[in-house]
């Protein structure tokens, strides 16, 4: 690239020195030859083609006039009133002077003028770390470098099998020769021992001794800790703090530099111009990020060499979970097939519900006040069969398997993680080597410098202490400083959790409020009541998902703000604090509605005549076939909806941003060829905690797969597909869409492991209670195990009446009327036109089969009352039905909204001498009449899904016969509690045995650790002797 003579290597010219006057008007700007364009697009070197670019700093040109800035050139930063453009320019100058004069930590740089940039406003400073600087920085960072080849490594069994067959493992992508990675024993780098490390004797050691990721990490380390200029006691006495700020970290925060990033190793695609072999980026794109390789293993060693350990261990963890999900997915598919066979095979429960002969028996009580009709259980035949797909005995097996699966996953991940820690030289990194956060170090230095000089020693003693292990003086933060902040953060978390619970309660009110309206809308559909319940469940779940996404978006930013405020010492402490805040909130946000349906809904609703109410409204009850189907709907919508939202955030939004940037680039310059640093500049910047949110979505998914897996056995399959896509999407994002992150070291996945461990243990409890409380497994076990099935067959011979009939109770219509009148609620008004019509034999009466011979039968109608009051006329003496031809006139009297000509029937109201006796037995004689209703038969009963000894007549104050529980109810209750205890103890016991049998550290790795320690000790002794 052509450079102006004044912008040479090591130049400190910035915008206040290099302005438009320095460049002749007739000098062409940004005009390159074809050969130069190709070179600029691929080069990662200075203009001399020798010194490698290790870091890029960028900033926009100063808007202030050059003369105004030059006038302040001799001033100190603290003499400028505010951090204006002028002050930023001087800060950049001081910073560049400092990094160039750091002695053993000296850096070199080269500047590209803004006129040569595609946007004509951005300066690019290309930073190079000399080899001597890299050596010193490696020692500061305590990098572990190879000292000998590892010949003890045990190869996987699959690899051995293919080797004996003379074949390459098809699952492992093979790198080209120039990118092959060998296993090595490593030791902490010491400058005095540098000759003991591998590659030191190679001719091109300056190019191969450190990887590009290590070079950028060392360079960033030096930039972060370079001072603007040396600290003076005079400035401290005056209370001036700007002059001793940390270098790059502080300058990025205050906008002195707009961005800082390491370069990618050239383009990610391979072209015919590439003659030097494949780069790491090209290999990773071809073998890892490209979608066609979805079935292959990840080249984790190359990911680690290019991106660093923190990124590599994330992909290792994600790939490990994905592999384990294959086992869970196969088991889930088998369980679901068993559910299909169970549901549509010889299923006594389904047959009992769907048998039309039982229609008149299963005449169900209304599920809401005022607007809901009586209905027939057979109308919910299809919904019941769907519910039985998940609510069957096979799900019990699956819950046990998944609980043990979670234990195995964590135990084998510990082994895998320990292997990676050793192979990637990360053992003990967080305990020994992790550096302080620049924000923490800078803030402590401010605390020490602030205030009068005479109390400085007191401040030093307050904010420092001597490390007992190393004897070094280290910075500390007093408890009185951070404890109030932690308390404030916890308070905000509690407020947000309360807000989430408020949203859940609002959704409950929504469901209660719209259930009647939706019932009216869908009552004419096949399945009426069941369709209404499913519709309310789906709409409620979608609304819940919208609130979940919105609250997550808001709280993630709020949590980061408070975590920054807490001022944590290391990146690990910072990440762990942010992880706890965000995960606890998202746990409540994602799972609260599922917990409500699973463990609370339908368990406290009461029964006809004694419904539990909040603010006059009845609590939600489960459908007659149980809450399991509704729970599955809520579970699937939130889990799959979350995956879709993540896909939009990770695919669609980045794509839109790329398109916008391309459009901007085209508008800014006609030259479509960019240098490597310019191309990377237009990539999306890395977010500081980007990986944290990648972890978060997978751990939330892990909760779905384990906590409620018995609800939906296909959940692991959905998670598997999502993870397969996630690996390639994230890989593509890191290789193609994002700027290259600085290679950051990490020992493990941090607090996520402990969160997953807690979730795995909680999953045992939740699945135990799901099976015991929500599913019908325990009641059915009691029904068959204690002989109730024989009693049912004896009482109802030659019928299919069995478990469903046994698990319900019957209530007389006066019981519902008493509850309605006593609580000032209208009696359920039957919308007769929306009910199927049946004759006395139970056959369906439709318009196509209408005939005067058919007698329309509605169980709750007292036909004698109707005839006596002139609601219909018939020449016959029928008192238990009416002909189809008389139907129109009758419905005008019964329908709540249609005003017929027969006002006597519509407005008929039973008159009482004493209104206070409305609940008395004198009121309930042959029939009862409700407000704006018709004639109701007091002997007719409706059924309710619960076991209650209800007589249908309100008990007196000293009686309990109307609301007492049968013995079978208490037998089911005790069985549920016993199952929970047995299930939990068995699973925890088996999990403990598994954890004990699987050692955390493989034997082969133990041998390698011993060998490495011996080699490191020998090298240290040899160095001392020399």
Coordinates of C-alpha atoms in Angstrom, one line a residue, residues 462-787:
X462 CA -6.8 0.0 52.9
X463 CA -6.7 -1.1 49.3
X464 CA -3.7 -3.5 49.3
X465 CA -2.6 -6.5 51.1
X466 CA 0.3 -9.0 51.0
X467 CA -0.5 -12.3 49.3
X468 CA 0.5 -15.0 51.8
X469 CA 1.3 -17.4 49.0
X470 CA 3.6 -15.3 46.9
X471 CA 4.5 -12.5 49.2
X472 CA 3.5 -9.9 46.6
X473 CA 1.4 -6.8 47.3
X474 CA -2.0 -7.1 45.6
X475 CA -5.0 -4.8 45.2
X476 CA -8.1 -5.6 47.2
X477 CA -11.6 -4.0 47.5
X478 CA -12.9 -3.6 51.1
X479 CA -16.1 -5.4 52.0
X480 CA -17.9 -2.2 52.9
X481 CA -17.4 -1.0 49.3
X482 CA -18.8 -4.0 47.4
X483 CA -21.3 -5.5 49.8
X484 CA -23.8 -2.6 49.5
X485 CA -23.5 -3.0 45.7
X486 CA -24.1 -6.7 45.9
X487 CA -27.2 -6.0 48.0
X488 CA -28.5 -3.5 45.5
X489 CA -28.0 -5.9 42.6
X490 CA -29.8 -8.6 44.5
X491 CA -32.7 -6.2 45.3
X492 CA -33.0 -5.3 41.6
X493 CA -33.0 -9.1 40.8
X494 CA -35.8 -9.6 43.3
X495 CA -37.8 -6.8 41.7
X496 CA -37.4 -8.2 38.3
X497 CA -38.4 -11.7 39.5
X498 CA -41.5 -10.2 41.1
X499 CA -42.3 -8.5 37.7
X500 CA -42.0 -11.9 36.0
X501 CA -44.3 -13.5 38.5
X502 CA -46.7 -10.6 38.0
X503 CA -46.7 -11.4 34.3
X504 CA -47.5 -15.0 35.0
X505 CA -50.4 -13.9 37.2
X506 CA -51.6 -11.6 34.5
X507 CA -51.6 -14.5 32.0
X508 CA -53.6 -16.5 34.5
X509 CA -56.1 -13.7 34.7
X510 CA -56.1 -13.5 30.9
X511 CA -56.9 -17.2 30.6
X512 CA -59.7 -16.9 33.1
X513 CA -61.1 -13.8 31.5
X514 CA -61.1 -15.0 27.9
X515 CA -61.9 -18.7 28.5
X516 CA -65.7 -18.0 28.3
X517 CA -65.4 -15.8 25.2
X518 CA -63.2 -18.3 23.4
X519 CA -65.6 -21.1 24.5
X520 CA -68.5 -19.3 22.7
X521 CA -66.3 -18.8 19.6
X522 CA -65.3 -22.4 19.3
X523 CA -68.3 -24.2 20.8
X524 CA -69.6 -25.1 17.4
X525 CA -66.3 -26.9 16.5
X526 CA -66.0 -30.6 17.0
X527 CA -64.8 -31.1 20.6
X528 CA -66.2 -27.7 21.8
X529 CA -64.9 -27.5 25.4
X530 CA -61.5 -29.3 24.7
X531 CA -60.9 -27.0 21.7
X532 CA -61.6 -24.0 23.9
X533 CA -59.1 -25.2 26.5
X534 CA -56.4 -25.9 23.9
X535 CA -57.0 -22.5 22.2
X536 CA -56.6 -20.6 25.5
X537 CA -53.4 -22.6 26.3
X538 CA -51.8 -21.8 22.9
X539 CA -52.7 -18.1 23.0
X540 CA -51.6 -17.8 26.6
X541 CA -48.2 -19.5 25.9
X542 CA -47.6 -17.2 22.9
X543 CA -48.3 -14.1 25.0
X544 CA -46.0 -15.5 27.7
X545 CA -43.2 -16.0 25.1
X546 CA -43.5 -12.4 24.0
X547 CA -43.1 -11.2 27.5
X548 CA -40.2 -13.5 28.1
X549 CA -38.3 -12.2 25.2
X550 CA -39.0 -8.6 26.1
X551 CA -38.0 -8.9 29.8
X552 CA -34.9 -10.8 28.9
X553 CA -33.8 -8.0 26.5
X554 CA -34.3 -5.4 29.2
X555 CA -32.8 -7.4 32.2
X556 CA -29.6 -8.5 30.4
X557 CA -28.6 -4.9 29.9
X558 CA -29.6 -4.0 33.5
X559 CA -27.6 -7.0 34.9
X560 CA -24.5 -5.9 32.9
X561 CA -24.8 -2.4 34.2
X562 CA -24.9 -3.5 37.9
X563 CA -22.1 -6.0 37.4
X564 CA -19.9 -3.3 36.0
X565 CA -20.8 -1.2 39.0
X566 CA -19.8 -3.9 41.4
X567 CA -16.1 -3.7 40.2
X568 CA -14.9 -7.3 40.2
X569 CA -11.3 -8.2 40.5
X570 CA -10.8 -10.7 37.6
X571 CA -12.7 -11.6 34.5
X572 CA -13.7 -14.9 36.0
X573 CA -15.3 -13.2 39.1
X574 CA -17.0 -10.7 36.7
X575 CA -18.4 -13.4 34.5
X576 CA -19.6 -15.6 37.4
X577 CA -21.4 -12.6 39.0
X578 CA -23.1 -11.8 35.7
X579 CA -24.0 -15.4 35.1
X580 CA -25.7 -15.8 38.4
X581 CA -27.8 -12.7 37.9
X582 CA -28.8 -13.4 34.4
X583 CA -29.5 -17.1 34.9
X584 CA -31.6 -16.8 38.0
X585 CA -33.8 -14.2 36.3
X586 CA -34.1 -16.3 33.1
X587 CA -34.8 -19.4 35.1
X588 CA -37.9 -17.7 36.6
X589 CA -38.7 -16.0 33.3
X590 CA -38.7 -19.2 31.2
X591 CA -39.9 -21.8 33.6
X592 CA -42.4 -20.0 36.0
X593 CA -45.4 -20.5 33.8
X594 CA -44.5 -24.2 33.3
X595 CA -44.1 -24.7 37.0
X596 CA -47.6 -23.1 37.5
X597 CA -49.3 -25.5 35.1
X598 CA -47.4 -28.5 36.3
X599 CA -47.8 -28.1 40.1
X600 CA -50.5 -25.5 40.9
X601 CA -53.1 -25.3 38.2
X602 CA -56.1 -27.5 38.9
X603 CA -55.0 -28.6 42.3
X604 CA -56.8 -25.9 44.3
X605 CA -60.0 -25.2 42.3
X606 CA -62.4 -26.8 44.7
X607 CA -65.5 -28.5 43.3
X608 CA -69.1 -27.7 42.2
X609 CA -70.9 -26.0 45.0
X610 CA -67.6 -25.0 46.6
X611 CA -65.3 -23.5 43.9
X612 CA -62.2 -21.6 45.1
X613 CA -62.3 -18.1 43.9
X614 CA -60.0 -15.1 43.7
X615 CA -61.8 -11.7 43.5
X616 CA -65.0 -13.6 42.7
X617 CA -63.5 -15.4 39.7
X618 CA -63.1 -19.2 39.7
X619 CA -59.6 -20.5 39.6
X620 CA -58.5 -22.3 36.5
X621 CA -59.1 -26.0 36.4
X622 CA -57.4 -28.6 34.2
X623 CA -59.3 -30.2 31.3
X624 CA -61.1 -33.4 32.1
X625 CA -58.2 -35.3 30.5
X626 CA -55.8 -33.5 32.9
X627 CA -53.2 -30.8 32.6
X628 CA -50.6 -32.9 30.9
X629 CA -51.6 -31.8 27.3
X630 CA -51.7 -28.2 28.3
X631 CA -48.3 -28.5 30.0
X632 CA -46.9 -30.0 26.8
X633 CA -48.3 -27.2 24.7
X634 CA -46.8 -24.5 27.0
X635 CA -43.5 -26.4 27.1
X636 CA -43.2 -26.8 23.3
X637 CA -44.2 -23.3 22.5
X638 CA -41.8 -21.7 24.9
X639 CA -38.9 -24.1 24.1
X640 CA -39.3 -24.1 20.3
X641 CA -40.2 -20.4 20.3
X642 CA -37.0 -19.6 22.2
X643 CA -35.0 -21.5 19.6
X644 CA -36.7 -19.6 16.7
X645 CA -36.0 -16.3 18.5
X646 CA -32.4 -17.2 18.9
X647 CA -32.2 -18.2 15.2
X648 CA -33.6 -14.8 14.2
X649 CA -31.1 -13.0 16.5
X650 CA -28.1 -15.0 15.3
X651 CA -28.9 -15.3 11.6
X652 CA -31.4 -12.7 10.4
X653 CA -30.1 -9.7 12.4
X654 CA -26.4 -10.2 11.6
X655 CA -27.4 -10.7 7.9
X656 CA -29.3 -7.4 7.9
X657 CA -26.3 -5.7 9.6
X658 CA -23.9 -7.1 6.9
X659 CA -26.2 -5.8 4.1
X660 CA -26.4 -2.4 5.7
X661 CA -22.6 -2.2 6.0
X662 CA -22.1 -3.3 2.4
X663 CA -24.4 -0.5 1.2
X664 CA -22.5 2.0 3.3
X665 CA -19.2 0.8 1.9
X666 CA -20.4 1.2 -1.7
X667 CA -21.6 4.7 -0.9
X668 CA -18.3 5.7 0.7
X669 CA -15.9 4.7 -2.0
X670 CA -15.8 3.5 -5.6
X671 CA -12.9 1.2 -4.8
X672 CA -14.3 -2.2 -3.9
X673 CA -11.0 -3.6 -2.7
X674 CA -10.1 -3.2 1.0
X675 CA -7.1 -4.0 3.1
X676 CA -7.3 -6.7 5.6
X677 CA -7.7 -4.3 8.5
X678 CA -10.4 -2.4 6.6
X679 CA -12.3 -5.6 5.9
X680 CA -12.1 -6.6 9.5
X681 CA -13.2 -3.1 10.6
X682 CA -16.5 -3.6 8.7
X683 CA -17.1 -6.9 10.4
X684 CA -19.4 -7.0 13.4
X685 CA -17.6 -6.2 16.6
X686 CA -17.3 -8.9 19.4
X687 CA -19.4 -8.2 22.4
X688 CA -17.5 -8.4 25.7
X689 CA -19.8 -11.1 27.1
X690 CA -20.8 -12.6 23.8
X691 CA -20.0 -16.2 24.9
X692 CA -21.9 -15.8 28.1
X693 CA -25.2 -15.4 26.3
X694 CA -24.2 -18.4 24.0
X695 CA -23.8 -20.5 27.1
X696 CA -26.9 -19.1 28.6
X697 CA -29.2 -20.2 25.8
X698 CA -27.8 -23.7 25.8
X699 CA -28.1 -24.0 29.6
X700 CA -31.7 -22.8 29.5
X701 CA -32.3 -25.5 26.9
X702 CA -30.6 -28.0 29.1
X703 CA -33.2 -27.1 31.8
X704 CA -36.0 -27.8 29.3
X705 CA -34.5 -31.1 28.4
X706 CA -34.1 -32.2 32.0
X707 CA -36.6 -30.4 34.3
X708 CA -39.7 -31.2 32.3
X709 CA -38.6 -34.0 29.9
X710 CA -41.4 -36.4 30.9
X711 CA -43.8 -33.8 29.5
X712 CA -42.4 -34.1 26.0
X713 CA -40.1 -37.0 25.2
X714 CA -39.1 -35.5 21.8
X715 CA -37.5 -32.5 23.5
X716 CA -34.0 -34.0 23.3
X717 CA -34.5 -34.4 19.5
X718 CA -35.5 -30.7 19.2
X719 CA -32.5 -29.8 21.3
X720 CA -30.2 -32.0 19.2
X721 CA -31.3 -30.4 15.9
X722 CA -30.9 -26.9 17.5
X723 CA -27.4 -27.7 18.8
X724 CA -26.3 -29.1 15.4
X725 CA -27.4 -25.9 13.8
X726 CA -26.0 -23.8 16.7
X727 CA -22.5 -25.2 16.3
X728 CA -22.3 -24.4 12.6
X729 CA -24.0 -21.0 13.0
X730 CA -21.7 -19.9 15.8
X731 CA -18.7 -21.2 13.8
X732 CA -19.7 -19.3 10.7
X733 CA -20.3 -16.2 12.9
X734 CA -16.8 -16.4 14.4
X735 CA -15.1 -17.1 11.1
X736 CA -17.1 -14.9 8.7
X737 CA -19.2 -12.3 10.5
X738 CA -17.3 -11.2 13.5
X739 CA -14.0 -9.5 14.1
X740 CA -11.5 -11.9 15.4
X741 CA -11.6 -11.9 19.2
X742 CA -8.5 -11.6 21.3
X743 CA -7.4 -15.1 22.4
X744 CA -8.5 -15.3 26.0
X745 CA -7.5 -18.2 28.2
X746 CA -10.1 -20.1 30.2
X747 CA -9.7 -23.2 32.5
X748 CA -13.3 -24.4 32.3
X749 CA -16.8 -23.4 31.6
X750 CA -17.0 -21.6 34.9
X751 CA -20.2 -21.3 36.9
X752 CA -22.2 -23.0 34.2
X753 CA -21.0 -26.4 35.4
X754 CA -22.4 -25.8 38.9
X755 CA -25.6 -24.4 37.5
X756 CA -26.1 -27.5 35.4
X757 CA -25.3 -29.7 38.4
X758 CA -28.0 -27.9 40.4
X759 CA -30.5 -28.2 37.5
X760 CA -29.8 -31.9 37.2
X761 CA -30.6 -32.5 40.8
X762 CA -33.6 -30.3 40.6
X763 CA -34.7 -32.2 37.6
X764 CA -35.0 -35.4 39.7
X765 CA -37.4 -33.6 42.0
X766 CA -39.5 -31.9 39.3
X767 CA -39.9 -35.1 37.3
X768 CA -40.9 -37.0 40.4
X769 CA -43.6 -34.5 41.2
X770 CA -44.7 -34.3 37.6
X771 CA -45.3 -38.0 37.5
X772 CA -46.9 -38.0 40.9
X773 CA -49.1 -35.0 40.7
X774 CA -49.7 -34.0 37.1
X775 CA -49.8 -37.4 35.3
X776 CA -52.4 -40.0 35.8
X777 CA -49.9 -42.7 36.4
X778 CA -50.3 -42.9 40.2
X779 CA -54.1 -42.8 40.3
X780 CA -54.2 -45.5 37.6
X781 CA -51.8 -47.6 39.6
X782 CA -54.0 -47.3 42.7
X783 CA -57.1 -48.0 40.6
X784 CA -55.6 -51.3 39.3
X785 CA -53.5 -52.3 42.2
X786 CA -56.1 -52.0 45.0
X787 CA -58.9 -53.7 43.1

